[in-house]
XYZ file of C-alpha atoms in Angstrom:
355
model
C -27.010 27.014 -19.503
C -29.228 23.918 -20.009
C -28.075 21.020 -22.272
C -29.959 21.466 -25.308
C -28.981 25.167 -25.818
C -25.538 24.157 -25.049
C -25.245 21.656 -27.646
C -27.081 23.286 -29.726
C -24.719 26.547 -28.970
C -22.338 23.997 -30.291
C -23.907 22.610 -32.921
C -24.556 26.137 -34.574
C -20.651 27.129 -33.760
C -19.576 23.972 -36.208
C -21.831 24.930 -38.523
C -21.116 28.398 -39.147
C -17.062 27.824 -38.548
C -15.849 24.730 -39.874
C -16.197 25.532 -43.654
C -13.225 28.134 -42.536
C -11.153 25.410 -39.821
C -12.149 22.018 -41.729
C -12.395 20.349 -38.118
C -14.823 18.026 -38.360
C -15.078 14.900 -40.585
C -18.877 14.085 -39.867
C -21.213 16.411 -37.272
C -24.042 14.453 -35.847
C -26.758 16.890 -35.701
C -29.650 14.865 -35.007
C -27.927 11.824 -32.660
C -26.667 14.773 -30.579
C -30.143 16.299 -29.843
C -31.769 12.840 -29.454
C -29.470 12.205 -26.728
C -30.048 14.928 -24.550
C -33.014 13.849 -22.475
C -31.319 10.783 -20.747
C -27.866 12.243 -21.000
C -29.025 15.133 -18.961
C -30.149 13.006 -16.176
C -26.746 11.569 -15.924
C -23.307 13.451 -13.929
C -22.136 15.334 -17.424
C -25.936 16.479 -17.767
C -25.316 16.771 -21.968
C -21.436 18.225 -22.066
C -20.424 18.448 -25.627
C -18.095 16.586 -26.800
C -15.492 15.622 -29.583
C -13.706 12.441 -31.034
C -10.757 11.940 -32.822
C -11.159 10.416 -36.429
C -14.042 8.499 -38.015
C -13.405 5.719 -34.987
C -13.518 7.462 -32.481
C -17.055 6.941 -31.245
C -16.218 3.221 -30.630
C -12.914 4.139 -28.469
C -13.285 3.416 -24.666
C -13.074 6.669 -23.606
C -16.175 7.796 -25.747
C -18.026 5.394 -24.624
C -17.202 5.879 -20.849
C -17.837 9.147 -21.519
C -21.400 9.137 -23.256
C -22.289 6.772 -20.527
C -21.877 9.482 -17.878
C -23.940 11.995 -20.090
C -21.547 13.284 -22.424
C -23.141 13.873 -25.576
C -20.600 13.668 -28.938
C -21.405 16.330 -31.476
C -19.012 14.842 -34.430
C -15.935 13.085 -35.597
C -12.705 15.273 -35.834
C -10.490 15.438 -38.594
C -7.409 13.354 -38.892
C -4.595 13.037 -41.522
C -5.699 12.453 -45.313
C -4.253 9.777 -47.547
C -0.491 10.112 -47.884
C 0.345 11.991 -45.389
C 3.772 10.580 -44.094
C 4.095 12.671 -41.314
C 0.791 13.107 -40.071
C 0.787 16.502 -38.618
C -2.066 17.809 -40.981
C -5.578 16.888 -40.715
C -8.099 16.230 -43.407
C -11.577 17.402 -42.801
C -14.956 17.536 -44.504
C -14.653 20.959 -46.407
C -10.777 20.283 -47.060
C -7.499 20.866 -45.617
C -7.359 21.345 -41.883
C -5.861 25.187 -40.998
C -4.407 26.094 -37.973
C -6.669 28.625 -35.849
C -3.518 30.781 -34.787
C -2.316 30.521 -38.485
C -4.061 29.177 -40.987
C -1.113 28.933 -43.585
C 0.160 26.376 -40.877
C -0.834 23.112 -40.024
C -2.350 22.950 -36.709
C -0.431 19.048 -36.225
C -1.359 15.773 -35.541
C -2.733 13.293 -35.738
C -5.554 14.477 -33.406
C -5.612 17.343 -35.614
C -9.710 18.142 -35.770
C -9.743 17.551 -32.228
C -7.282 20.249 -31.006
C -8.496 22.659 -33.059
C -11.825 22.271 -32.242
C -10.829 23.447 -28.981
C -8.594 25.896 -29.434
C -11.286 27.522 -31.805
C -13.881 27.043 -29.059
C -16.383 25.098 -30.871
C -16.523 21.562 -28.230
C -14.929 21.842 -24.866
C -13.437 18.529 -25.002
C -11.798 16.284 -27.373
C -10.612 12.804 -27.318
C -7.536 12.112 -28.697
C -4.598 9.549 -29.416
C -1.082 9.540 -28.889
C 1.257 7.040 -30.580
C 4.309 9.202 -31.384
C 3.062 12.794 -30.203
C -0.385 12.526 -31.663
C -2.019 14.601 -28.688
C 0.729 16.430 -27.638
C 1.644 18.030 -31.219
C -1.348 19.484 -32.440
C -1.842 20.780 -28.711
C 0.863 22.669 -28.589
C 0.803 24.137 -31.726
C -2.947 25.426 -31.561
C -2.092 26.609 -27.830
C -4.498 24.778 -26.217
C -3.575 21.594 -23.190
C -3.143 18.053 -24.269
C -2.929 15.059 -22.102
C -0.933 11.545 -23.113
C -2.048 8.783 -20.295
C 0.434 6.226 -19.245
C 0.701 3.574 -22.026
C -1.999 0.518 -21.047
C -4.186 2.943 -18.538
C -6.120 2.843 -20.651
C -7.499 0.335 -23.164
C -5.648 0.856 -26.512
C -6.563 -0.942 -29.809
C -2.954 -0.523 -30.992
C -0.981 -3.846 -30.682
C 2.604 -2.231 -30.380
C 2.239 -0.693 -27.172
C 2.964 2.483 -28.615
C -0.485 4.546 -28.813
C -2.335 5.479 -25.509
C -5.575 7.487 -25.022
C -5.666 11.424 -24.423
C -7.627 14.096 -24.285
C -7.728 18.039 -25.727
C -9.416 20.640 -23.409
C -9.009 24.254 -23.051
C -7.144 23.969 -19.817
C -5.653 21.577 -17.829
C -8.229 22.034 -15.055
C -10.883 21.179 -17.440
C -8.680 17.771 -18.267
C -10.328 16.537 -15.027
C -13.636 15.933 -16.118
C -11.964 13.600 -18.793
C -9.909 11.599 -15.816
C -12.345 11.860 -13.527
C -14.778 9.529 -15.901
C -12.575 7.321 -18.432
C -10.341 6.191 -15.347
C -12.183 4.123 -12.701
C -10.827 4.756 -9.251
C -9.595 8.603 -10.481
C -8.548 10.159 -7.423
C -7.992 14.276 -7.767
C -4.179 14.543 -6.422
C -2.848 18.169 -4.970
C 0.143 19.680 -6.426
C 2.892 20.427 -3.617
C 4.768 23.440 -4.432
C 7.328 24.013 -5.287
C 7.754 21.363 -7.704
C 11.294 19.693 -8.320
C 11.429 19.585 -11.793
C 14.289 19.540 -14.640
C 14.487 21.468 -17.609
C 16.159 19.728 -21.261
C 15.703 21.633 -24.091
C 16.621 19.009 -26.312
C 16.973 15.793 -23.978
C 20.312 16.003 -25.392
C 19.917 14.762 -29.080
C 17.427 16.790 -30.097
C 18.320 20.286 -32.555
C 15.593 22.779 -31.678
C 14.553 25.986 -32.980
C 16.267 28.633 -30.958
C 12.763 30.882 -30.841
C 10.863 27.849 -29.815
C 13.667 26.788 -26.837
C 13.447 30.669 -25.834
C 9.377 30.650 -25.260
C 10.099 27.450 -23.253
C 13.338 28.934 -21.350
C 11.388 32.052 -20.585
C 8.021 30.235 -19.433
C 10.255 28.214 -16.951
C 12.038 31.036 -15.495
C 8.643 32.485 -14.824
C 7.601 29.005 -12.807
C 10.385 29.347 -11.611
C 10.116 33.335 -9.984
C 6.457 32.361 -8.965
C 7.764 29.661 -6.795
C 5.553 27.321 -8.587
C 9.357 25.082 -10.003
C 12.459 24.607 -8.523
C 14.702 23.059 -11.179
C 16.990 20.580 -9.334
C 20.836 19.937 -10.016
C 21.400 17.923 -13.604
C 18.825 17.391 -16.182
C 17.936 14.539 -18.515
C 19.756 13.253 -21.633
C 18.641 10.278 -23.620
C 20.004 8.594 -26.265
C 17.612 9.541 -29.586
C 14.419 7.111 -30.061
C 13.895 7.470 -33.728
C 14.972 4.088 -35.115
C 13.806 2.328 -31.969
C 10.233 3.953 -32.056
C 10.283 2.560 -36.010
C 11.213 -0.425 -35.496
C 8.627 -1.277 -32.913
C 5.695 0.333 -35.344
C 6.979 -1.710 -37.841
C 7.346 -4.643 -35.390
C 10.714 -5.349 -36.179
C 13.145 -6.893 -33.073
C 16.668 -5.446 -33.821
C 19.170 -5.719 -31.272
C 21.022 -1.412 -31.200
C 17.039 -0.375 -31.163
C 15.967 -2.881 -28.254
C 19.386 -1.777 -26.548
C 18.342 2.091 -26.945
C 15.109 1.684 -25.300
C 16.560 -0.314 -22.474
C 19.068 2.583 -21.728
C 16.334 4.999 -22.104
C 13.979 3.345 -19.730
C 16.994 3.133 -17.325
C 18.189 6.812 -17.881
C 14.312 7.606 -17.080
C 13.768 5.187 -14.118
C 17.018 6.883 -12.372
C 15.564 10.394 -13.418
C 12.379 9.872 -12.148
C 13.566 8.116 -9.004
C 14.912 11.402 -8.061
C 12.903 13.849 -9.658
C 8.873 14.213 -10.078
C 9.012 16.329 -12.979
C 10.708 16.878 -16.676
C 10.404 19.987 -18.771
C 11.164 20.328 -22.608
C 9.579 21.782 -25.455
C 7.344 19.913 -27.092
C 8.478 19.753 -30.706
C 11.980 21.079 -31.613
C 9.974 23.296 -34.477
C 7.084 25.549 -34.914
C 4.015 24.429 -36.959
C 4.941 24.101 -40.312
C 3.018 25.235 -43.863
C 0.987 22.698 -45.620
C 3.416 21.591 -47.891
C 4.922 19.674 -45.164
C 7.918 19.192 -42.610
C 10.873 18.585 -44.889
C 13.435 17.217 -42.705
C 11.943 17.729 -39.260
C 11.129 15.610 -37.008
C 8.475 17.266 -35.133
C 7.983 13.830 -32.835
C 11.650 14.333 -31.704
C 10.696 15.366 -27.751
C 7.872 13.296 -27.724
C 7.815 10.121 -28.788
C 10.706 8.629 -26.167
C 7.676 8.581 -23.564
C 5.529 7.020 -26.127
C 8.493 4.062 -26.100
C 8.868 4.339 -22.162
C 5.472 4.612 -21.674
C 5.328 7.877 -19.377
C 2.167 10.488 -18.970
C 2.990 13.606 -20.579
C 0.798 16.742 -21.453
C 1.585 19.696 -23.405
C 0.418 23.250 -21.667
C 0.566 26.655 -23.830
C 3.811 28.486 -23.012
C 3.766 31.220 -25.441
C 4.086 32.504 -28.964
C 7.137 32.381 -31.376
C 7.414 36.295 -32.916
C 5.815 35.186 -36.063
C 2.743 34.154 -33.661
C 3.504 30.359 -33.681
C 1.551 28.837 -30.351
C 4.462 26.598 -28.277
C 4.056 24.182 -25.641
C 5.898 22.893 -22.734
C 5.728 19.555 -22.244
C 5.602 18.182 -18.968
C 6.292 14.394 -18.238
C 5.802 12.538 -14.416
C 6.090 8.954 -13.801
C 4.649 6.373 -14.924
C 1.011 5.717 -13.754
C 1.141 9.535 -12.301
C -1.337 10.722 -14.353
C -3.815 12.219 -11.350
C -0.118 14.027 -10.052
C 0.619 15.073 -13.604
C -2.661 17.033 -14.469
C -2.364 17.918 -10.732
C 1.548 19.681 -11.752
C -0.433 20.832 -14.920
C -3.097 23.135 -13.347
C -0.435 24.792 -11.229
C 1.846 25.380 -14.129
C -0.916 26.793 -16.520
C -2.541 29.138 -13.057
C 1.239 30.230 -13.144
C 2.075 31.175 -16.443
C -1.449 32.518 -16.712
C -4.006 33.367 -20.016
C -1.340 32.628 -23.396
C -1.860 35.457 -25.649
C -0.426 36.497 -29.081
């Protein structure tokens, strides 16, 4: 397929089904086409492309991207004003619907972004993870999601928390996004089997009993294709929530500073030991539009936010009222290559997710 037909291709997918998703904030119709002659000559020869909110053209990983011959097609919804949680999104034509289930929110706060992919309209979206931002909406639209380790990457947020990411169909296709934001990207091998550990709820954690079940049966199945062994022990934390808050809010507290230095050395023994971590990704299915209530859908996500580990999300299944889940996988810090390496055998594993 040449470039222009396959951003146009794209173009005319937006078009005709984001008035139904509300994915996009802003579609740039004409800067797309008028970059296709020189991005053509270049390595991504005019691969369509995504970003995450109405800044995302200026992030660094846009940029790196457009200057290997990406071309950006528009800006992806994120979370409207007043959203306290932000697992919705906020697009041009209204409230952003989850492809799987449009009565549920598809998460956030790269919410456009992952369900641009998951409905097939960009093979690639750029993303942001401060608490679960990538991760989330991944999982629940069933599509993979990558977090980099914290500072890989440059990160306008000044807490430390936020690192970039990326939203592609699978995790093989993840590469393309490494192999051009990250200078020096090296494509690492995944030895099998893998050592990995298995926490459904990194021991604080309450989660749904149909969502730990998709992510207990997608392990056993890595597990009988020799693709995981689970090692002896697993992985229990002490909970982030007030530590993650109080470095948002940039607030030094001495319990929350304590929990994250317990953490880290809980993690650093872990990871010593073992290359791998499996949990779910949230503790709950995507929820209606009306909100969370109580939940804490950043529960199993936003410790590696504070510790500053890579973690992706890969589809492991569906709830039985056809909720997408995702098991998260988390490697050590700076093993990003290894990680999306561990990914792609995982996801050729547990093969196509279907409802």
């Amino acid at each position: 397929m040449t470039a222009f037909r396959e951003v146009s291709e794209t173009l005319a997918a937006i078009e005709r089904e984001d008035p139904r998703l509300c994915a996009f904030l802003d579609v740039w119709r004409d800067e797309a086409l008028a970059r296709l002659p020189e991005a053509a000559r270049l390595p991504l020869a005019g691969l369509p492309f995504a970003v995450k909110g109405p800044a995302g053209i200026r992030s660094y990983a846009a940029r790196r991207l457009i200057a290997a011959g990406g071309v950006p097609v528009g800006s992806t919804s994120v979370p409207g004003p007043g959203t306290y949680w932000k697992t919705w999104g906020l697009g041009a034509h209204g409230r952003t619907v989850n492809p799987w289930r449009p009565d549920r929110t598809p998460g956030g706060s790269s919410a456009g972004s992952a369900v641009a992919v998951a409905a097939g309209l960009v093979p690639l979206a750029t993303g942001s993870d401060g608490a679960g931002s990538v991760r989330i909406p991944a999982a629940w639209c069933g599509v993979f999601g990558l977090k980099t380790t914290n500072g890989l990457l440059p990160s306008p947020d000044r807490s430390g928390l936020a690192s970039a990411g990326v939203l592609t169909r699978t995790a093989a296709e993840a590469r393309t996004y490494l192999a051009h934001v990250l200078d020096g990207y090296e494509p690492a091998a995944a030895e099998l089997p893998l050592t990995a550990a298995h926490s459904t709820g990194l021991g604080f954690a309450d989660v749904d009993p149909e969502v730990a079940a998709v992510v207990r049966d997608a392990v056993r199945r890595l597990v009988a294709a020799g693709v995981v062994r689970l090692a002896d022990g697993g992985c229990a934390l002490l909970d982030p929530g007030a530590t993650w808050q109080a470095v948002r809010d940039g607030r030094a507290e001495p319990r929350p500073d304590a929990i994250r230095r317990e953490n880290d050395r809980r993690l650093d023994a872990f990871f010593a030991a073992t290359p791998l971590l499996l949990t779910p990704v949230t503790p709950n299915r995507p929820h209606g539009h009306d909100g969370p209530g109580a939940l804490y859908s950043t529960s199993l996500t936003w410790a590696f936010n504070l510790s500053g580990h890579p973690a992706a999300s890969v589809p492991a299944g569906f709830t039985p009222d056809g909720c997408p889940v995702g098991l998260h996988l988390v490697a050590r810090r700076g093993a990003d290559a290894q990680l999306l390496a561990m990914a792609c055998a995982v996801e050729e594993a547990l093969g196509p997710v279907r409802l």
